[in-house]
Short mmCIF file of C-alpha atoms in Angstrom, two decimals:
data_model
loop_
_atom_site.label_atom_id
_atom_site.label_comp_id
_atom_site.label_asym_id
_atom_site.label_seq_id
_atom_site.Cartn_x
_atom_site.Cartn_y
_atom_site.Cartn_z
CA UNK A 927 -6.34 5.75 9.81
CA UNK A 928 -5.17 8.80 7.95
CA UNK A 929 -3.34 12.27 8.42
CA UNK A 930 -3.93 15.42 6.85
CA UNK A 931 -1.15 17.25 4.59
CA UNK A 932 -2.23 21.20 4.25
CA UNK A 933 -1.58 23.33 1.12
CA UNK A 934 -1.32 26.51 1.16
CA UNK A 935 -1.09 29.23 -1.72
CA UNK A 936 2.39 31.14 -2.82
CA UNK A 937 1.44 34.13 -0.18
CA UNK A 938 2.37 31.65 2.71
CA UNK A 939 5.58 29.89 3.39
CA UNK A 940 4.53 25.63 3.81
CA UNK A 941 2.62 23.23 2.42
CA UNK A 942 2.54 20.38 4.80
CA UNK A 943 0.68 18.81 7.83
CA UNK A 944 0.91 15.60 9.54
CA UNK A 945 -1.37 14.41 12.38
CA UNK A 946 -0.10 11.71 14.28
CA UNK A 947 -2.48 10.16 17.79
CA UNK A 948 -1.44 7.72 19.83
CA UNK A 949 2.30 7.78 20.01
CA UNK A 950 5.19 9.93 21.66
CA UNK A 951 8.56 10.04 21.48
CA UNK A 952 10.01 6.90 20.04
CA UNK A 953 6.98 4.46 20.36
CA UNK A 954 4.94 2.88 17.98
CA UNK A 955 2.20 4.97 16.05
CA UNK A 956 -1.15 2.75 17.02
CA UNK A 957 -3.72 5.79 15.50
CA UNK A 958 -3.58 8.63 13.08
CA UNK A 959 -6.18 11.05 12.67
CA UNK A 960 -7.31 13.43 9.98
CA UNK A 961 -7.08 17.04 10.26
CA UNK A 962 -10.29 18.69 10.87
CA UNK A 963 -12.08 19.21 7.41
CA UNK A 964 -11.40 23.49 7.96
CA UNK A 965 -8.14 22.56 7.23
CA UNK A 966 -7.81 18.79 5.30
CA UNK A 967 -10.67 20.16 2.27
CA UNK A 968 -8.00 23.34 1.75
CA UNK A 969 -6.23 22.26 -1.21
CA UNK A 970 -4.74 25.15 -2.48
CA UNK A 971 -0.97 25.98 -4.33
CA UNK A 972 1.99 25.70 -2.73
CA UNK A 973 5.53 27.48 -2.49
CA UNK A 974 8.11 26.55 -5.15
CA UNK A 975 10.64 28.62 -4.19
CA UNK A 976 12.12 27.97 -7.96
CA UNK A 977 14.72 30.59 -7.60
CA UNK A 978 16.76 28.74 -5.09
CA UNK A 979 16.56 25.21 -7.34
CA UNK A 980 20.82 24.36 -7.73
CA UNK A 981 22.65 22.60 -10.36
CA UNK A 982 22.79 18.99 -8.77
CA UNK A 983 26.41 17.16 -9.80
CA UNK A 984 27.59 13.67 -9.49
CA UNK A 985 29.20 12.53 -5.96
CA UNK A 986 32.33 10.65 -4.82
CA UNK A 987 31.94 7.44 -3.04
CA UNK A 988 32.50 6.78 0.55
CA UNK A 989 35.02 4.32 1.99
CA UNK A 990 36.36 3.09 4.82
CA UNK A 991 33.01 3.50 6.79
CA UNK A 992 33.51 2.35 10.97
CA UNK A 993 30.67 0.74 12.00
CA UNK A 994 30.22 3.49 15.57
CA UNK A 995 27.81 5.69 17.19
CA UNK A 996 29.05 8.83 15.34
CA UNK A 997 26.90 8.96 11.99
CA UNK A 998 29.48 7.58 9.35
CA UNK A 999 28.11 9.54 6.37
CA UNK A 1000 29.23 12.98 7.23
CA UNK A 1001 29.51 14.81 4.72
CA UNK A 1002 28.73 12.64 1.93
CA UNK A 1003 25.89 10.39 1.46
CA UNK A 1004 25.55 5.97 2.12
CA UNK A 1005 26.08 4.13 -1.27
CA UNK A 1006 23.35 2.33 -0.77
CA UNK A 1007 25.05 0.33 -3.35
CA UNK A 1008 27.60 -1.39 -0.84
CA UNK A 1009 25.90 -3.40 1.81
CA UNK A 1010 27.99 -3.36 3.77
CA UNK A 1011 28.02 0.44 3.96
CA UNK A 1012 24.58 1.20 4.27
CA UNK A 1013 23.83 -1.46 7.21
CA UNK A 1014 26.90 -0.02 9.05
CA UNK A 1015 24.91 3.76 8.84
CA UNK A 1016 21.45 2.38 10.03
CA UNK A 1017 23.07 0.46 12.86
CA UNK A 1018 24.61 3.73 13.82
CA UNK A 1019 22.00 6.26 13.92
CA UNK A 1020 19.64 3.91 15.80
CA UNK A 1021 22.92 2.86 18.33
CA UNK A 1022 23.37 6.85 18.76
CA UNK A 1023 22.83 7.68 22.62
CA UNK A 1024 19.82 9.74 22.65
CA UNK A 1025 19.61 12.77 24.73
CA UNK A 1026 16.78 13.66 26.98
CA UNK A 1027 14.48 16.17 25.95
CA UNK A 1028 13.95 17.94 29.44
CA UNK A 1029 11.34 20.28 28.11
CA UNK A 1030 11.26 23.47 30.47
CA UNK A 1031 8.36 25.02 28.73
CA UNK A 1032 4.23 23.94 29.65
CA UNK A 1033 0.89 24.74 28.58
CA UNK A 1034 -0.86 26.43 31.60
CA UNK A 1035 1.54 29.44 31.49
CA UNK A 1036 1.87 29.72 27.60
CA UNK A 1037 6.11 28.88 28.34
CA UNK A 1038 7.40 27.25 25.37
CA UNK A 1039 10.50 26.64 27.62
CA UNK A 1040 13.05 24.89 25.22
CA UNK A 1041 14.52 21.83 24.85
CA UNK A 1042 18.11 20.07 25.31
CA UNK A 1043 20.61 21.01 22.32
CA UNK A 1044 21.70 17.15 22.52
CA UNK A 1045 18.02 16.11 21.54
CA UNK A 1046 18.10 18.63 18.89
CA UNK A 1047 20.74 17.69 17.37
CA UNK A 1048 19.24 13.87 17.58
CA UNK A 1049 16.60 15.31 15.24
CA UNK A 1050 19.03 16.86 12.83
CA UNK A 1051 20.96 13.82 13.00
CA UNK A 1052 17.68 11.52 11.92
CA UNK A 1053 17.08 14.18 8.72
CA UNK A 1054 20.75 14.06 7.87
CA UNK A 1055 20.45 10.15 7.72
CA UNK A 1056 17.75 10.30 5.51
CA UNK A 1057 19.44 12.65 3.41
CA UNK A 1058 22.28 10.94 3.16
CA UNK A 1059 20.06 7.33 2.26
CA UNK A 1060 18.57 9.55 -0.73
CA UNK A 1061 21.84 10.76 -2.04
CA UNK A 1062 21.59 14.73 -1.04
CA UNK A 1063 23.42 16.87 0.39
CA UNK A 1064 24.29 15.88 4.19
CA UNK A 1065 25.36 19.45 5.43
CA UNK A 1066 22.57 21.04 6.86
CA UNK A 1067 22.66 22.50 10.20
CA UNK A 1068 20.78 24.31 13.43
CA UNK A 1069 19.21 27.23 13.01
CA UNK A 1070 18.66 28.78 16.86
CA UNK A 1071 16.20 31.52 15.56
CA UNK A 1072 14.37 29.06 13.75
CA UNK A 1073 14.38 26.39 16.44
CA UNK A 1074 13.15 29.16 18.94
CA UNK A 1075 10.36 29.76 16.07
CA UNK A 1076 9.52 26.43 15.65
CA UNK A 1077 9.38 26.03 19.72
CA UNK A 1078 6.76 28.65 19.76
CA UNK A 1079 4.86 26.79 16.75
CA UNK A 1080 5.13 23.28 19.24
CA UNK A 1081 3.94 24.78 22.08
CA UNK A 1082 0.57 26.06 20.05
CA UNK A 1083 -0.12 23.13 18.70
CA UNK A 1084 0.00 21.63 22.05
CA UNK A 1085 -2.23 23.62 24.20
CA UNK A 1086 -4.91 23.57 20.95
CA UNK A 1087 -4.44 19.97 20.68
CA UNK A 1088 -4.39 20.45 16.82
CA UNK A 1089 -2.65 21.71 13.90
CA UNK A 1090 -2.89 24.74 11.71
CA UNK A 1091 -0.08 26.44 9.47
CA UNK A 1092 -2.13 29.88 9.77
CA UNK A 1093 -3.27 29.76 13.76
CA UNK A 1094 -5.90 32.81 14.51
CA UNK A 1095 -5.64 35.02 18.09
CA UNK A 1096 -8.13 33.09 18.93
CA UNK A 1097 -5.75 30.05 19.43
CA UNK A 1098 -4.73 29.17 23.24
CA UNK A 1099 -0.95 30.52 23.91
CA UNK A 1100 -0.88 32.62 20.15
CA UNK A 1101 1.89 34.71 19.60
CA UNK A 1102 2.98 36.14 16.13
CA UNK A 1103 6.57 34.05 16.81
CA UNK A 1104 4.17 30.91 17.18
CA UNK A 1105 1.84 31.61 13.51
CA UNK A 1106 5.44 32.69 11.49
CA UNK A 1107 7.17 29.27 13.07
CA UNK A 1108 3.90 27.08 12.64
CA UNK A 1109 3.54 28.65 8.76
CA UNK A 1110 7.42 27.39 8.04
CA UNK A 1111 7.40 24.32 9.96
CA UNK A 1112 6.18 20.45 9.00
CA UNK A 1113 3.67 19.96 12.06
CA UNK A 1114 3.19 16.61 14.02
CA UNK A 1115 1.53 15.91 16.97
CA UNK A 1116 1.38 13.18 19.23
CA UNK A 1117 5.23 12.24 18.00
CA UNK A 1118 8.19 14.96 18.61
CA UNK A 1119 11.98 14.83 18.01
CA UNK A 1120 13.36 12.12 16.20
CA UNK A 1121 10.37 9.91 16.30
CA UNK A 1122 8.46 12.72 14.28
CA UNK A 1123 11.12 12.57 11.77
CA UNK A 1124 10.09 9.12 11.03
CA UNK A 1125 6.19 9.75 10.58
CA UNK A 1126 6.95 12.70 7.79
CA UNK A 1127 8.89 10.75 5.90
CA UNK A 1128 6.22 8.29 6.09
CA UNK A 1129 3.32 10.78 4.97
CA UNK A 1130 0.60 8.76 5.06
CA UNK A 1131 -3.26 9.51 4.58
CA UNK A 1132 -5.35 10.40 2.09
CA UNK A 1133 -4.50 13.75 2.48
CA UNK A 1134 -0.30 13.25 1.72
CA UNK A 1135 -0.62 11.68 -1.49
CA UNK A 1136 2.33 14.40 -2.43
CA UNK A 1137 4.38 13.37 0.36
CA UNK A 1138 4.73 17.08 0.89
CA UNK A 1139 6.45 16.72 4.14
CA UNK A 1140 9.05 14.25 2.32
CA UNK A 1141 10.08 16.43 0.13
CA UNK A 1142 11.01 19.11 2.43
CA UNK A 1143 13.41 16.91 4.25
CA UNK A 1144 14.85 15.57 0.94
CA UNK A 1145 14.84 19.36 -0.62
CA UNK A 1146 18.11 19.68 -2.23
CA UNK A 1147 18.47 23.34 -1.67
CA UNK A 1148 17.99 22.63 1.97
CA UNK A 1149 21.05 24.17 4.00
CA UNK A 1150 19.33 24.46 7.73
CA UNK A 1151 16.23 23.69 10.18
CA UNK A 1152 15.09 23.91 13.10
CA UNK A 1153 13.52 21.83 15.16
CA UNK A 1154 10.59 22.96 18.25
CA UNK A 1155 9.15 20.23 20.54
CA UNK A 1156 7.24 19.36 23.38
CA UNK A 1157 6.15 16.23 25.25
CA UNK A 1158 3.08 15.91 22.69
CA UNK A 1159 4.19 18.08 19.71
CA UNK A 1160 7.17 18.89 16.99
CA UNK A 1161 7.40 21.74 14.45
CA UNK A 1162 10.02 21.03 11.72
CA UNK A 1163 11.13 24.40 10.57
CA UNK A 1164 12.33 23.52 6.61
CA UNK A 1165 11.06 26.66 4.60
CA UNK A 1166 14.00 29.45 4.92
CA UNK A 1167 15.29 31.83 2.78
CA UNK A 1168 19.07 30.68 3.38
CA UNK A 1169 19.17 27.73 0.63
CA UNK A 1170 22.09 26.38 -1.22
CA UNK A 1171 22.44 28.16 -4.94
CA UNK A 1172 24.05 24.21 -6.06
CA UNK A 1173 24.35 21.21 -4.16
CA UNK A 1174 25.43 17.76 -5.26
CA UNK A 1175 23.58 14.51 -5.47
CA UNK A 1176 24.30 10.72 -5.65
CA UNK A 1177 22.08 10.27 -8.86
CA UNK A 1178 23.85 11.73 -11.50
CA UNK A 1179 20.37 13.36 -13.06
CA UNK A 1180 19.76 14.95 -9.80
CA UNK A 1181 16.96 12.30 -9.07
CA UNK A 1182 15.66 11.92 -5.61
CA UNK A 1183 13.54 8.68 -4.74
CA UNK A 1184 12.60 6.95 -1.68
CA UNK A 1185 12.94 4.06 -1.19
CA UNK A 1186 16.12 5.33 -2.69
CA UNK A 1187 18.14 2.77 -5.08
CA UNK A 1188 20.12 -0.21 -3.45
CA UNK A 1189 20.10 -1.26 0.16
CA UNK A 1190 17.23 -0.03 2.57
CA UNK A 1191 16.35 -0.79 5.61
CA UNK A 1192 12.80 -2.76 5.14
CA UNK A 1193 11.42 -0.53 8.23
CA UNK A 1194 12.01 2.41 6.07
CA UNK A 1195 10.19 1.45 2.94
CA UNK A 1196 6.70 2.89 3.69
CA UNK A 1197 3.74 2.01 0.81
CA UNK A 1198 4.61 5.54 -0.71
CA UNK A 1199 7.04 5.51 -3.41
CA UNK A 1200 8.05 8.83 -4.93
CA UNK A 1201 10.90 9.58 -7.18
CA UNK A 1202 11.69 14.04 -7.61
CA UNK A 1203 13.65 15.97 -9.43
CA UNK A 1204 13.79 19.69 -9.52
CA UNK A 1205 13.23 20.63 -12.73
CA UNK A 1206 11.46 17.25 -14.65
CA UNK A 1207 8.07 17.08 -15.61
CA UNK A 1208 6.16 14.28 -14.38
CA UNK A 1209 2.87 14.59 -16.05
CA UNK A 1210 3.03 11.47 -18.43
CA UNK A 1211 5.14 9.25 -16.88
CA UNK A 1212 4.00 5.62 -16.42
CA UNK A 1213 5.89 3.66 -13.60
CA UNK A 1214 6.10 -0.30 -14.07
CA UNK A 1215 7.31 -2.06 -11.37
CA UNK A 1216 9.06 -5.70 -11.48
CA UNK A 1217 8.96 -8.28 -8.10
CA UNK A 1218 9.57 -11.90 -8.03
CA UNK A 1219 8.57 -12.84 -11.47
CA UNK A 1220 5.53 -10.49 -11.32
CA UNK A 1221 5.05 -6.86 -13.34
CA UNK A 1222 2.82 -4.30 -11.99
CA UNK A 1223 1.90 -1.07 -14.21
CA UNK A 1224 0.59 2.33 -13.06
CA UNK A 1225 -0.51 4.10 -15.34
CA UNK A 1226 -1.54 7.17 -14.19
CA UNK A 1227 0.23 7.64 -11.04
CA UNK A 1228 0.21 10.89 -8.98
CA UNK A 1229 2.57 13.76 -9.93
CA UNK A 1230 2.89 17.19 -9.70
CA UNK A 1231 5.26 20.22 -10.35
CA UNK A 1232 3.95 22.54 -7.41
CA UNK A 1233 7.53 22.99 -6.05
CA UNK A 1234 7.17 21.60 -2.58
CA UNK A 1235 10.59 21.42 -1.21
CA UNK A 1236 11.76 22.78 -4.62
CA UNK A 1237 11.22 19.42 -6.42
CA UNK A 1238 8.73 17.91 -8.95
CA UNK A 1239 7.17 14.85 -7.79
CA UNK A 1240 5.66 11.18 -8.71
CA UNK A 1241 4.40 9.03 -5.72
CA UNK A 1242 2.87 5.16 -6.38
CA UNK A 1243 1.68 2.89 -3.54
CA UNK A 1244 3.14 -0.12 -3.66
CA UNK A 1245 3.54 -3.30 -0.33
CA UNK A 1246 6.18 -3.26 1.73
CA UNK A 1247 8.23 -6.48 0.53
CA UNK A 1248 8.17 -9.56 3.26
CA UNK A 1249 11.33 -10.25 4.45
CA UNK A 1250 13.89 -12.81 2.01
CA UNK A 1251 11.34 -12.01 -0.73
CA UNK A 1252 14.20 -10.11 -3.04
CA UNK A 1253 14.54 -6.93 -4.70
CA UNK A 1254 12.41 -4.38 -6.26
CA UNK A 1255 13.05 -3.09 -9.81
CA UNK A 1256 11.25 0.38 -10.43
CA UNK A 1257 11.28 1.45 -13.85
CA UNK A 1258 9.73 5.10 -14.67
CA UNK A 1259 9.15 5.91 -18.02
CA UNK A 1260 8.10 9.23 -19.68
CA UNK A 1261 9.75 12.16 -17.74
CA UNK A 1262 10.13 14.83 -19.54
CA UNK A 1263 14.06 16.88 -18.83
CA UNK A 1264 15.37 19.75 -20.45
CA UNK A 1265 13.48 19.02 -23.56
CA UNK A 1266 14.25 15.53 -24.02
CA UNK A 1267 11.96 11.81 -22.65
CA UNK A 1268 13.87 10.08 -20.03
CA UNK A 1269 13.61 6.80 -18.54
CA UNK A 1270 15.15 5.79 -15.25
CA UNK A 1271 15.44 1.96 -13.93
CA UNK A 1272 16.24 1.59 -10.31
CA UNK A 1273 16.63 -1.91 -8.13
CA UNK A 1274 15.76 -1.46 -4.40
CA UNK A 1275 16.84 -4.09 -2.23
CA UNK A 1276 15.41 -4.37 1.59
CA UNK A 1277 17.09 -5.54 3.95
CA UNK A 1278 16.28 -6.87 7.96
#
């Protein structure tokens, strides 16, 4: 089972694809498929948007957390340090009442008809959480003109029953709205709303070993979305040119990983590892990793410095620890920083 992840060169305005078959909404994913090989064989550069990259800073803790339906980490981020904390967040965005979708748009008359605000603000809601888990900045919001976009984009992918970041005229239902919001949007289909928000962050297949659409939910510089769906289909609007000029993180290096460091939920620790950084060079890092007893080295793990979602990136595959089997101690060694060799050690610690 894999999914596809599309690059495209500096000229267009995303990077990433996801195919997801045989789930909707908030059900289990029991297929993926590959993009068609048009589209899965491209494999060409991708936006950095470098000019938009921030000074990341240091954050201030978060106390006093309720444990209630209202996400608790507004505007900060979870210490995933504190237990206690970070438990009390994932039993809140999964206790959140969901809104319906009640999709007015449909495929016969080339509507894109819209969507509930409620359920799109269930989707920011989901990125926000992840956000917060990976220690960036939390205040992102709605963008109407890009959700509109995005809706177009959904509704495309939809009627074609596949995915494309550059749809021709000769697509079913094409409009320019739909190619602009499919060519700034992650693309899934099979899952929409919050349930697609899941599956990105995911990015599995051959074809995601950047975990391209990952990083554009965990982009720093990220200040808005949008978010398009129908009953088979989501566009994730993420590429815009209203980013933040400086943003803060929890690392104090401006580091990004997921599985972030400290608690995590052990549903949201997907065989993907990836740590980021904006500005860190990757090339020669080594990663050894450290589970009951046990050292595992990778030598040569993925990385690259194409700039998708304005950050540098190392992934490693790695299992999904069992549950009451411990911690996991990631060490990365090598990364290169303004001009100096930097290590970082970081203990993740599933949990349920």
């Amino acid at each position: 089972m894999t999914k596809a992840l599309l690059h495209l060169n500096k000229r267009d305005l995303l990077t990433v694809l996801i195919i997801v078959l045989g789930a909707s909404g908030l059900g289990t994913v029991s297929g993926l498929q590959s993009a068609p090989p048009s589209t899965s064989d491209s494999l060409g550069e991708s936006p950095t948007n470098s000019s938009n990259v921030g000074t990341a800073t240091t954050s201030v803790a978060i106390t006093n957390v309720p444990v209630a339906t209202t996400p608790p980490y507004e505007p900060g981020f979870i210490q995933t340090s504190d237990k206690e904390q970070t438990f009390a967040a994932w039993k809140a965005i999964n206790d959140r009442p969901r809104t319906k979708m009640k999709w007015t748009g449909n495929t016969s008359d080339c509507d894109p008809g819209t969507t509930t605000q409620g359920f799109k603000e269930d989707v920011l809601a989901r990125v926000k959480w992840f956000r917060a888990m990976a220690g960036v900045d939390t205040n992102i919001s709605l963008n109407l003109e890009s959700s509109r976009l995005a809706q177009e984009a959904a509704l495309v992918m939809k009627a074609n029953n596949d995915l494309s970041h550059k749809p021709t005229s000769s697509w079913g239902c094409f409009t320019d709205d739909a190619y602009e919001g499919a060519n700034r949007s992650n693309l899934s289909l099979g899952r929409y709303g919050v349930a697609s928000i899941d599956g990105y962050m995911e990015d599995r297949g051959s074809n995601n070993l950047s975990v391209g659409h990952r990083r554009w939910i965990l982009d720093p510089t990220l200040a808005e979305i949008g978010t398009g769906d129908t009953n088979y289909s989501n566009a994730l609007f993420v590429v815009n040119e209203n980013t933040r000029e400086s943003y803060t993180t929890r690392e104090a290096d401006g580091f990004v990983m997921w599985p972030p460091r400290g608690y995590v939920p052990r549903a949201t620790v997907f065989p993907r590892w990836s740590i980021s950084h904006p500005k860190a060079d990757f090339s020669q890092a080594k990663v050894k990793v450290e589970f009951q007893g046990r050292t595992e080295i990778f030598n040569d793990p993925y990385s690259d410095s194409d700039g998708i979602g304005n950050l540098s990136t190392l992934v490693f595959e790695w299992i999904r620890p069992s549950k009451g089997t411990g911690s996991v101690v990631v060490t990365v060694s090598g990364i290169e920083l303004d001009g100096t060799i930097r290590t970082v050690t970081y203990e993740v610690r599933p949990f349920g």
